Amino acid sequence: MEDNPFMSGGLPRFPESMWRQTTSLPNFGKLNEDMETEVAVVGAGITGITTAYLLAQAGVKVTILEAGTILDGTTGYTTAKITAQHGLIYDKLMNHFGEEGAKLYFEANEEALRWIAETVKERKIECQFQPEDAYLYADSDEQLHKLEAEWRAYERLGLPAEWRDSPDLPLQAKGAILMKNQAQFHPLHFVTELLAYVTSHGGAAYEKTTLQDAAEPEPDGRLRLTTEDGRHIVCRHAVSASHYPFFDGRGLFFTRLHAERSYVVAIEPEKEYPGGMYINSGSPTRSLRSAELNGKQVVLVGGESHKTGKNDCTIQSYETLEKFGRNVLGIRSIPFRWSAQDLVTLDGVPYIGRITSNHPNIYLATGFYKWGMTTSALSAMMIRDLILEKENRYTELFTPSRFKADPSIKHFVTQNADVAKEFVTGKIELVHLKPEDLVPGQGGVVKHQGKRAGAYRDEDGLLYLVDTTCTHMGCEVKWNEAEHSWDCPCHGSRFDYKGEVIEGPATESLPRLRRQPEQAPS
């Protein structure tokens, strides 16, 4: 078979993050001994590393623990917009949190943006940091009504923004809200500098170190965390900076969060890009921003978000974004495509702070709803202040223990009814495909020895068979064609075609149904 790096239409054949491809990432070993530290940060994305950086600056001994490899999560697959303009958010916030809460949300994210800008300047970080105007635009009459309601919320809150009848790009826009002086950057170039500071100032980092869902108290009030290999980490504070918390603490976070995937194609445009960052207020989502790649300008075309495991043809998401980019800017080439996953809370506001009142020295940061650049910095500042016992005026708004009657109850019922439906549907699904039906590069649910199984035949014809029952809570995973992964529609766990965990909350691999892959019949 001819090795073609592109599919029809010019899309790269395999997903690959431009950020990761253009960054020299450090490697760290696995934790192989018991240890003590002041703060254990679980999760080595932008949130965990920024938290560790701020604590190291304060003279605190910190240790970063990562179940996979450092910076291989959402941080390496984001569109990396640094902005307080988070879609249609402020009208909803006013309804559910009041004017004071909505204004605090804006101020929190603006403070985070300023901190990033100041840190880039002070540390002279080369990360393509660039101030940009942000546009939220309506692409239909229906969305225009919602955007006008959002604009009224902006006016009532006194947010620094302007109304535009149309953005500068040749978009089919009915109107737009412009928020000036926002920013964009190369996220991994920024974060690797923070990580280097941590490790050069007494901090440590470990990869492939998965923790058990346990945090046992020591007699002196410290915590004892335990890895899957039985190693112990004794610490005064623990920070969960992964998606689903490593320790639930009876917070039932798997019932209060759902996972969504979104997609990006990086295009070299034919037309000149006028600058700015754009996102529509409708669905499906469309997002645009520029970046630099090998001295040339590329444009990141993003969107097509959906609940994890809910899209039967994920490659179509890339094709749709390619078509949109071609219509708006024209396309010379598409050097990269990739996708990302993020978690959404019941009310759309991140969970940041003490995980529960019963565990005051365990902290959580999750549910960023695809706006993780500002909220990661915000989380780091808030958690640093909690650990150092400093007052922070955003604590109550973002506390993980909140439960707003509206919309949380409605979303809680809907979300968990959907999980129950997926659990039942997966168990009774009729399967007609057989392993021998698969051609190289194809995967799917098959019938193997009379039972449901997951199969993938690689480019060399080797067949991989796995049990499709998610190791988190027993839902049936679905095949993701575009990413060659098994995705759980219940709580967002993802596994590669060999069954290894890509993203939690699952921590155990899908059982392999064969020790060795089977060669295709000749």
PDB file of N, CA and C in Angstrom, residues 21 53 71 91 139 237 361 471:
ATOM      1  N   GLN A  21       4.339  19.280  17.649  1.00  0.00           N
ATOM      2  CA  GLN A  21       5.326  19.032  16.606  1.00  0.00           C
ATOM      3  C   GLN A  21       6.401  20.110  16.585  1.00  0.00           C
ATOM      4  N   TYR A  53       4.394  26.358  39.237  1.00  0.00           N
ATOM      5  CA  TYR A  53       5.262  27.522  39.023  1.00  0.00           C
ATOM      6  C   TYR A  53       5.005  28.594  40.084  1.00  0.00           C
ATOM      7  N   LEU A  71       2.434  17.244  29.170  1.00  0.00           N
ATOM      8  CA  LEU A  71       1.919  18.121  28.103  1.00  0.00           C
ATOM      9  C   LEU A  71       1.397  17.346  26.895  1.00  0.00           C
ATOM     10  N   ASP A  91     -24.794  36.712  29.563  1.00  0.00           N
ATOM     11  CA  ASP A  91     -26.236  36.759  29.789  1.00  0.00           C
ATOM     12  C   ASP A  91     -26.661  35.604  30.696  1.00  0.00           C
ATOM     13  N   ASP A 139     -24.178  33.995  13.094  1.00  0.00           N
ATOM     14  CA  ASP A 139     -24.190  33.536  11.705  1.00  0.00           C
ATOM     15  C   ASP A 139     -25.593  33.188  11.210  1.00  0.00           C
ATOM     16  N   HIS A 237      -0.522  19.194  50.916  1.00  0.00           N
ATOM     17  CA  HIS A 237      -1.611  19.597  50.028  1.00  0.00           C
ATOM     18  C   HIS A 237      -1.508  18.798  48.740  1.00  0.00           C
ATOM     19  N   ASN A 361      -7.577  20.201  52.284  1.00  0.00           N
ATOM     20  CA  ASN A 361      -6.235  20.343  51.706  1.00  0.00           C
ATOM     21  C   ASN A 361      -6.072  19.567  50.394  1.00  0.00           C
ATOM     22  N   THR A 471     -13.549   0.583  31.387  1.00  0.00           N
ATOM     23  CA  THR A 471     -13.091   0.144  32.701  1.00  0.00           C
ATOM     24  C   THR A 471     -13.428   1.145  33.806  1.00  0.00           C
TER      25      THR A 471
END
